[in-house]
Short mmCIF file of C-alpha atoms and ligand atoms in Angstrom, two decimals:
data_model
loop_
_atom_site.label_atom_id
_atom_site.label_comp_id
_atom_site.label_asym_id
_atom_site.label_seq_id
_atom_site.Cartn_x
_atom_site.Cartn_y
_atom_site.Cartn_z
CA MET E 71 24.28 -3.33 23.54
CA ALA E 72 21.63 -4.53 26.20
CA ASP E 73 22.03 -8.08 27.45
CA PRO E 74 19.75 -10.64 25.58
CA LEU E 75 16.24 -11.27 27.19
CA PHE E 76 16.09 -15.09 26.17
CA GLU E 77 18.36 -17.98 25.75
CA THR E 78 16.64 -19.50 22.94
CA VAL E 79 13.82 -18.17 20.78
CA ALA E 80 12.06 -20.76 18.56
CA LEU E 81 10.23 -18.82 15.31
CA ILE E 82 7.64 -20.95 13.79
CA GLY E 83 6.52 -19.46 10.61
CA ILE E 84 9.09 -17.25 8.84
CA GLY E 85 6.99 -15.32 6.51
CA LEU E 86 6.66 -11.24 6.58
CA ILE E 87 6.19 -11.04 10.46
CA GLY E 88 8.38 -13.93 11.49
CA SER E 89 11.40 -12.97 9.42
CA SER E 90 11.25 -9.55 10.62
CA LEU E 91 11.32 -10.56 14.16
CA ALA E 92 14.43 -12.63 13.21
CA ARG E 93 15.89 -9.65 11.88
CA ILE E 94 15.04 -7.43 14.91
CA ILE E 95 16.03 -10.21 17.48
CA ARG E 96 19.35 -10.36 16.05
CA ARG E 97 20.09 -6.71 15.43
CA GLU E 98 19.01 -5.88 19.13
CA ASN E 99 20.70 -8.92 20.80
CA LEU E 100 17.27 -10.11 22.15
CA ALA E 101 18.17 -13.82 22.27
CA LYS E 102 21.31 -15.80 21.99
CA THR E 103 19.95 -18.49 19.60
CA ILE E 104 17.30 -18.06 17.06
CA VAL E 105 15.78 -21.28 15.89
CA VAL E 106 13.75 -21.21 12.65
CA SER E 107 11.01 -23.50 11.68
CA THR E 108 8.62 -23.48 8.86
CA ARG E 109 6.28 -25.99 7.19
CA ARG E 110 7.70 -25.98 3.65
CA PRO E 111 11.42 -27.04 3.10
CA GLU E 112 11.83 -24.28 0.46
CA THR E 113 10.65 -21.68 2.85
CA LEU E 114 13.38 -23.15 5.51
CA ALA E 115 16.19 -23.01 2.85
CA ARG E 116 15.30 -19.57 1.93
CA ALA E 117 15.44 -18.57 5.62
CA ARG E 118 18.86 -20.21 5.86
CA GLU E 119 20.12 -18.55 2.59
CA LEU E 120 18.92 -15.33 4.31
CA GLU E 121 20.67 -16.19 7.40
CA LEU E 122 17.56 -15.42 9.45
CA GLY E 123 18.57 -17.87 12.16
CA ASP E 124 21.19 -19.81 13.94
CA ASP E 125 19.38 -23.23 13.64
CA TYR E 126 17.00 -24.43 10.85
CA VAL E 127 14.49 -27.13 11.86
CA GLY E 128 11.66 -28.76 9.87
CA ASP E 129 9.76 -30.18 12.84
CA ALA E 130 8.34 -27.64 14.91
CA ALA E 131 8.32 -29.78 17.97
CA GLU E 132 12.21 -30.09 17.76
CA ALA E 133 12.57 -26.39 17.16
CA VAL E 134 10.77 -25.26 20.58
CA ALA E 135 12.37 -28.16 22.62
CA ASN E 136 14.91 -25.66 24.00
CA ALA E 137 13.22 -22.62 23.76
CA ASP E 138 12.42 -19.88 26.42
CA LEU E 139 10.28 -17.96 23.77
CA VAL E 140 8.36 -19.52 21.16
CA ILE E 141 6.69 -17.14 18.62
CA ALA E 142 4.01 -18.82 16.17
CA SER E 143 3.85 -16.34 13.05
CA VAL E 144 1.58 -18.46 10.85
CA PRO E 145 -1.89 -17.77 9.38
CA VAL E 146 -4.40 -17.75 12.17
CA GLY E 147 -6.37 -20.82 10.81
CA ALA E 148 -3.04 -23.04 11.34
CA SER E 149 -2.80 -21.93 15.10
CA GLU E 150 -4.62 -25.33 16.53
CA SER E 151 -2.22 -27.67 14.43
CA VAL E 152 0.89 -25.66 15.71
CA ALA E 153 -0.29 -25.93 19.15
CA ARG E 154 -0.95 -29.67 18.66
CA LYS E 155 2.55 -30.16 17.26
CA ILE E 156 4.62 -28.30 19.85
CA ALA E 157 2.78 -29.08 22.88
CA ASP E 158 4.54 -32.18 24.07
CA ARG E 159 8.05 -30.82 23.73
CA LEU E 160 7.62 -27.13 25.18
CA LYS E 161 10.07 -26.17 27.97
CA PRO E 162 8.50 -25.76 31.51
CA GLY E 163 8.40 -22.15 32.08
CA ALA E 164 8.70 -21.17 28.37
CA ILE E 165 6.73 -18.19 27.01
CA VAL E 166 4.58 -19.10 24.23
CA THR E 167 2.93 -16.24 22.00
CA ASP E 168 1.82 -15.77 18.52
CA VAL E 169 1.38 -12.76 16.29
CA GLY E 170 -2.03 -13.41 14.55
CA SER E 171 -4.49 -10.78 13.70
CA THR E 172 -7.28 -12.32 15.36
CA LYS E 173 -7.17 -13.21 19.15
CA ALA E 174 -10.24 -14.99 20.50
CA SER E 175 -9.86 -17.73 17.80
CA VAL E 176 -6.31 -18.16 18.23
CA ILE E 177 -6.99 -18.56 22.07
CA GLN E 178 -9.76 -20.99 21.29
CA GLN E 179 -7.35 -22.99 19.17
CA MET E 180 -4.13 -22.96 20.98
CA ALA E 181 -4.97 -22.84 24.80
CA PRO E 182 -6.75 -26.10 25.31
CA HIS E 183 -3.49 -28.06 23.89
CA LEU E 184 -0.83 -26.04 25.61
CA PRO E 185 0.58 -27.34 29.13
CA SER E 186 -0.09 -25.49 32.22
CA ALA E 187 3.76 -25.35 32.65
CA VAL E 188 4.09 -22.62 29.93
CA HIS E 189 2.99 -19.31 29.85
CA PHE E 190 0.73 -18.62 26.91
CA ILE E 191 0.42 -14.91 26.24
CA PRO E 192 -1.27 -14.04 22.85
CA GLY E 193 -0.43 -10.97 20.74
CA HIS E 194 -0.71 -9.13 17.80
CA PRO E 195 1.85 -6.50 16.27
CA ILE E 196 -0.16 -3.92 14.31
CA ALA E 197 2.45 -3.65 11.93
CA GLY E 198 2.52 -5.08 8.33
CA THR E 199 2.75 -4.79 4.69
CA GLU E 200 1.17 -6.34 1.66
CA HIS E 201 4.28 -8.37 1.08
CA SER E 202 4.75 -11.89 2.30
CA GLY E 203 7.32 -14.66 2.92
CA PRO E 204 10.83 -14.52 4.28
CA ASP E 205 12.21 -11.93 1.72
CA ALA E 206 9.66 -9.18 2.84
CA GLY E 207 10.49 -8.98 6.45
CA PHE E 208 12.68 -6.00 7.96
CA ALA E 209 14.08 -5.15 11.11
CA ASP E 210 12.27 -1.64 11.46
CA LEU E 211 8.77 -3.09 10.91
CA PHE E 212 7.60 -2.72 14.46
CA GLU E 213 9.48 0.71 15.26
CA GLY E 214 6.67 3.00 16.63
CA ARG E 215 3.89 0.78 16.01
CA TRP E 216 1.69 -0.73 18.80
CA CYS E 217 1.61 -4.20 19.82
CA VAL E 218 -1.34 -5.55 21.48
CA LEU E 219 -1.16 -8.48 24.17
CA THR E 220 -4.27 -10.37 25.24
CA PRO E 221 -3.30 -12.12 28.25
CA LEU E 222 -5.47 -14.99 29.75
CA PRO E 223 -6.89 -14.29 33.36
CA GLY E 224 -4.36 -15.39 35.93
CA THR E 225 -1.24 -14.85 33.50
CA ASP E 226 2.06 -14.79 35.41
CA GLU E 227 3.07 -11.05 35.81
CA THR E 228 6.73 -11.68 35.25
CA ALA E 229 6.17 -13.51 32.18
CA LEU E 230 3.96 -10.70 30.88
CA ALA E 231 6.42 -8.13 31.75
CA LYS E 232 9.17 -10.07 29.80
CA LEU E 233 7.16 -10.33 26.83
CA THR E 234 6.29 -6.68 27.28
CA ARG E 235 9.91 -5.93 27.55
CA PHE E 236 10.60 -8.06 24.30
CA TRP E 237 8.04 -5.83 22.08
CA GLU E 238 9.48 -2.71 23.43
CA ARG E 239 13.02 -3.72 22.52
CA CYS E 240 11.59 -4.57 18.94
CA GLY E 241 10.59 -0.71 18.79
CA SER E 242 6.88 -1.45 19.65
CA ARG E 243 4.62 0.36 22.06
CA VAL E 244 2.49 -2.41 24.09
CA ASP E 245 -1.23 -2.30 25.17
CA THR E 246 -3.17 -5.21 26.72
CA MET E 247 -6.64 -5.72 25.75
CA ASP E 248 -9.29 -8.23 26.51
CA PRO E 249 -9.34 -10.56 23.12
CA GLU E 250 -12.90 -10.01 22.30
CA HIS E 251 -12.15 -6.25 22.25
CA HIS E 252 -9.14 -6.65 20.35
CA ASP E 253 -11.09 -8.54 17.55
CA MET E 254 -13.84 -5.74 17.45
CA VAL E 255 -11.38 -2.84 17.31
CA LEU E 256 -9.25 -4.65 14.64
CA ALA E 257 -12.36 -5.78 12.67
CA ILE E 258 -13.06 -1.76 12.02
CA VAL E 259 -9.32 -0.46 11.76
CA SER E 260 -8.03 -3.40 9.69
CA HIS E 261 -10.36 -6.12 8.68
CA LEU E 262 -13.04 -3.81 7.22
CA PRO E 263 -10.87 -1.79 5.26
CA HIS E 264 -9.22 -4.84 3.56
CA ILE E 265 -12.75 -6.30 2.83
CA ILE E 266 -13.77 -3.18 1.30
CA ALA E 267 -10.76 -3.10 -0.83
CA TYR E 268 -11.02 -6.62 -1.90
CA ASN E 269 -14.39 -5.88 -2.71
CA ILE E 270 -13.70 -2.57 -4.84
CA VAL E 271 -10.97 -3.95 -6.64
CA GLY E 272 -12.90 -6.98 -7.23
CA THR E 273 -15.78 -4.72 -8.82
CA ALA E 274 -13.46 -2.77 -10.94
CA ASP E 275 -11.91 -6.10 -12.15
CA ASP E 276 -15.60 -7.08 -13.20
CA LEU E 277 -16.66 -4.13 -14.97
CA GLU E 278 -17.43 -4.25 -18.68
CA ALA E 279 -18.06 -0.68 -19.37
CA VAL E 280 -14.61 0.63 -18.31
CA THR E 281 -11.75 -1.24 -19.91
CA LYS E 282 -9.16 -2.92 -17.46
CA SER E 283 -6.37 -0.81 -19.30
CA GLU E 284 -8.54 2.31 -18.08
CA VAL E 285 -8.62 1.03 -14.75
CA ILE E 286 -4.65 0.75 -14.39
CA LYS E 287 -3.95 3.94 -16.37
CA TYR E 288 -5.98 6.22 -14.28
CA SER E 289 -5.81 4.48 -11.07
CA ALA E 290 -3.69 7.27 -9.38
CA SER E 291 -6.95 9.00 -8.75
CA GLY E 292 -7.96 6.58 -5.74
CA PHE E 293 -8.21 3.34 -6.71
CA ARG E 294 -4.33 2.67 -6.52
CA ASP E 295 -4.71 3.34 -2.77
CA PHE E 296 -7.28 0.35 -2.62
CA THR E 297 -5.03 -1.90 -4.69
CA ARG E 298 -2.10 -1.93 -1.97
CA LEU E 299 -4.35 -3.28 0.53
CA ALA E 300 -6.16 -5.79 -1.90
CA ALA E 301 -2.59 -7.32 -2.82
CA SER E 302 -2.27 -8.63 0.58
CA ASP E 303 -1.99 -12.16 1.19
CA PRO E 304 -5.15 -14.20 0.36
CA ILE E 305 -4.50 -17.06 2.76
CA MET E 306 -4.03 -14.63 5.76
CA TRP E 307 -6.98 -12.74 4.80
CA ARG E 308 -9.10 -15.65 4.21
CA ASP E 309 -8.32 -16.99 7.80
CA VAL E 310 -9.07 -13.60 9.27
CA CYS E 311 -12.46 -13.26 7.61
CA LEU E 312 -13.18 -16.85 8.64
CA HIS E 313 -11.55 -16.41 12.37
CA ASN E 314 -13.25 -12.96 13.18
CA ARG E 315 -16.58 -13.60 11.71
CA ASP E 316 -18.90 -12.24 14.12
CA ALA E 317 -17.14 -8.90 14.85
CA ILE E 318 -16.58 -8.42 11.00
CA LEU E 319 -20.07 -9.05 10.39
CA GLU E 320 -21.12 -6.63 12.88
CA MET E 321 -18.72 -3.85 11.40
CA LEU E 322 -20.21 -4.67 7.74
CA ALA E 323 -23.67 -4.32 8.99
CA ARG E 324 -22.90 -0.89 10.51
CA PHE E 325 -20.92 -0.02 7.23
CA SER E 326 -23.68 -1.07 5.10
CA GLU E 327 -26.20 1.15 7.05
CA ASP E 328 -23.91 4.16 6.65
CA LEU E 329 -23.31 3.65 3.18
CA SER E 330 -26.98 3.58 2.57
CA ALA E 331 -27.43 7.08 4.33
CA LEU E 332 -24.44 8.37 2.01
CA GLN E 333 -26.24 7.10 -0.98
CA ARG E 334 -29.36 8.72 0.09
CA ALA E 335 -27.50 12.09 0.61
CA ILE E 336 -25.93 11.70 -2.92
CA ARG E 337 -29.42 10.82 -4.53
CA TRP E 338 -31.24 13.81 -2.75
CA GLY E 339 -28.53 16.32 -3.37
CA ASP E 340 -27.94 16.84 0.61
CA GLY E 341 -24.45 18.61 0.02
CA GLU E 342 -24.61 19.79 3.52
CA LYS E 343 -24.66 16.05 4.78
CA LEU E 344 -21.76 15.20 2.54
CA PHE E 345 -19.75 18.24 3.43
CA ASP E 346 -20.08 17.49 7.35
CA LEU E 347 -18.97 13.82 6.84
CA PHE E 348 -16.15 14.72 4.65
CA THR E 349 -14.83 17.52 7.11
CA ARG E 350 -15.33 14.92 10.04
CA THR E 351 -13.45 12.04 8.30
CA ARG E 352 -10.28 14.87 7.48
CA ALA E 353 -10.20 15.33 11.00
CA VAL E 354 -9.55 11.66 11.58
CA ARG E 355 -6.77 11.46 9.25
CA ARG E 356 -5.13 14.59 10.93
CA SER E 357 -5.28 12.55 14.37
CA ILE E 358 -3.51 9.58 12.89
CA ILE E 359 -0.68 11.80 11.42
CA GLU E 360 -0.40 13.37 15.04
CA ALA E 361 -0.30 10.15 16.74
CA GLY E 362 2.60 9.21 14.28
CA GLN E 363 1.01 6.44 12.77
CA GLU E 364 1.32 8.10 9.22
CA VAL E 365 3.37 10.70 7.52
CA ASP E 366 1.80 14.05 6.27
CA ALA E 367 3.60 14.08 2.99
CA PRO E 368 1.41 14.36 -0.07
CA ASP E 369 0.31 11.39 -1.96
CA PHE E 370 0.76 9.07 1.20
CA GLY E 371 4.48 9.94 1.13
CA ARG E 372 4.96 7.74 -1.97
CA HIS E 373 8.11 8.59 -4.24
CA VAL E 374 6.84 10.07 -7.23
CA ILE E 375 7.80 7.85 -10.33
CA ALA E 376 9.22 10.66 -12.79
CA HIS E 377 9.03 8.45 -15.75
CA PRO E 378 6.43 5.77 -15.41
CA PRO E 379 6.86 2.82 -17.74
CA LYS E 380 4.85 3.16 -20.97
CA PRO E 381 1.79 0.88 -20.56
CA GLU E 382 1.50 -1.90 -23.05
CA LYS E 383 -1.06 -1.60 -25.73
CA ALA E 384 -4.50 -3.04 -24.60
P1 LIG W 678 3.34 -15.27 5.70
O1 LIG W 678 4.42 -14.12 5.22
O2 LIG W 678 2.49 -15.59 4.50
O3 LIG W 678 4.04 -16.14 6.38
C1 LIG W 678 3.30 -17.23 6.73
C2 LIG W 678 4.28 -18.22 7.37
O4 LIG W 678 3.51 -19.43 7.87
C3 LIG W 678 5.36 -18.95 6.53
O5 LIG W 678 6.34 -19.37 7.29
C4 LIG W 678 4.43 -20.21 6.30
O6 LIG W 678 5.30 -21.47 6.08
C5 LIG W 678 3.97 -20.64 7.42
N1 LIG W 678 2.26 -21.22 7.14
C6 LIG W 678 1.43 -20.79 6.32
N2 LIG W 678 0.43 -21.93 6.12
C7 LIG W 678 0.87 -22.74 7.31
C8 LIG W 678 -0.08 -23.78 7.82
N3 LIG W 678 -1.17 -24.02 7.31
N4 LIG W 678 0.75 -24.43 8.79
C9 LIG W 678 2.05 -24.14 9.31
N5 LIG W 678 2.64 -23.05 8.72
C10 LIG W 678 2.17 -22.37 7.82
O7 LIG W 678 2.52 -14.36 6.65
P2 LIG W 678 2.78 -13.10 7.52
O8 LIG W 678 2.42 -11.89 7.10
O9 LIG W 678 3.89 -13.54 8.37
O10 LIG W 678 1.53 -13.61 8.72
C11 LIG W 678 1.73 -14.40 9.86
C12 LIG W 678 0.72 -14.15 10.92
O11 LIG W 678 0.96 -12.82 11.43
C13 LIG W 678 -0.78 -14.30 10.35
O12 LIG W 678 -1.42 -14.95 11.50
C14 LIG W 678 -1.09 -12.97 10.22
O13 LIG W 678 -2.66 -12.77 10.60
C15 LIG W 678 -0.45 -11.94 11.31
N6 LIG W 678 0.11 -10.69 11.03
C16 LIG W 678 0.25 -10.32 9.63
C17 LIG W 678 0.40 -9.13 9.32
C18 LIG W 678 0.50 -8.60 7.77
O14 LIG W 678 0.47 -7.25 7.40
N7 LIG W 678 1.12 -9.24 7.05
C19 LIG W 678 0.32 -7.99 10.49
C20 LIG W 678 0.06 -8.33 11.74
C21 LIG W 678 -0.11 -9.79 12.07
P3 LIG W 678 5.68 -22.07 4.65
O15 LIG W 678 6.14 -20.93 3.62
O16 LIG W 678 6.67 -22.90 5.05
O17 LIG W 678 4.52 -22.64 3.97
#
């Protein structure tokens, strides 16, 4: 087992991402001591029951006092309040990072409050599920996934190399990127798909001509795959929408234009256009499988439910 990279890591927030980090830090011996801090006493108690850390501290400021690495894993809208709370107690030379799904906004919220004696290196592991809370995490979450770091100009190279090493030992591949570019890329690959999923599931839920029981009964024909995304944490996704507004609006505008073109092709019976688009998109999926970011099993690699439970009578 390789030596620990850090003496003490403080995890601020212990939901899906924070608790996955706790599990992998423990398994890979990435730090000697894990200090867990979270806002609500009941979440802290659950983290203790799950034995996710060594110390459990309600007060975030107290939690970071001895830490060489501080990782904030909270909804992006809570970044400023976390930075304000911990700023005065951070150890000089500590690395402070986060896992938020938007980067420019997190930097705006946190950077002004953090002392110059710490290394603030924002990050975003491109790995997740639709589940949340400390029970949802698992040590393999980051395995084979990308983690994007968005260092600020003048970032200390040694600190950046150490954080890169940390994510690599979590199983990730690491890229660095400009925060605005990160936000644009994530708007199309993650934020827009979630917004489309929330929208389509909402539309189906509002329909009157099709009953709710029919939507659920026949969901395997496509709808079900949107419902997984649309089951994601409402607070996290509210914050992503509010904190990556410009990039999301830009991508939504392009999406709407393309949707209008698709609508037109359907209206005018332009089968060639439809066939060309559907062929191009099939190739995109193949590239994702070849890049190791998806499995090639039918039905998205899901296990088939041999005897699904009988639905209740509507
Ligand atoms: P989660 O499972 O819902 O956990 C959120 C954690 O943040 C909990 O410990 C919660 O504490 C705490 N928290 C919530 N609101 C807070 C507030 N206002 N102030 C301080 N702490 C607060 O969320 P998650 O999925 O781990 O997401 C955490 C971060 O990772 C988000 O920024 C998200 O954008 C990013 N991310 C998520 C995914 C994903 O797929 N889920 C993937 C990559 C990155 P209490 O329970 O004590 O209230």
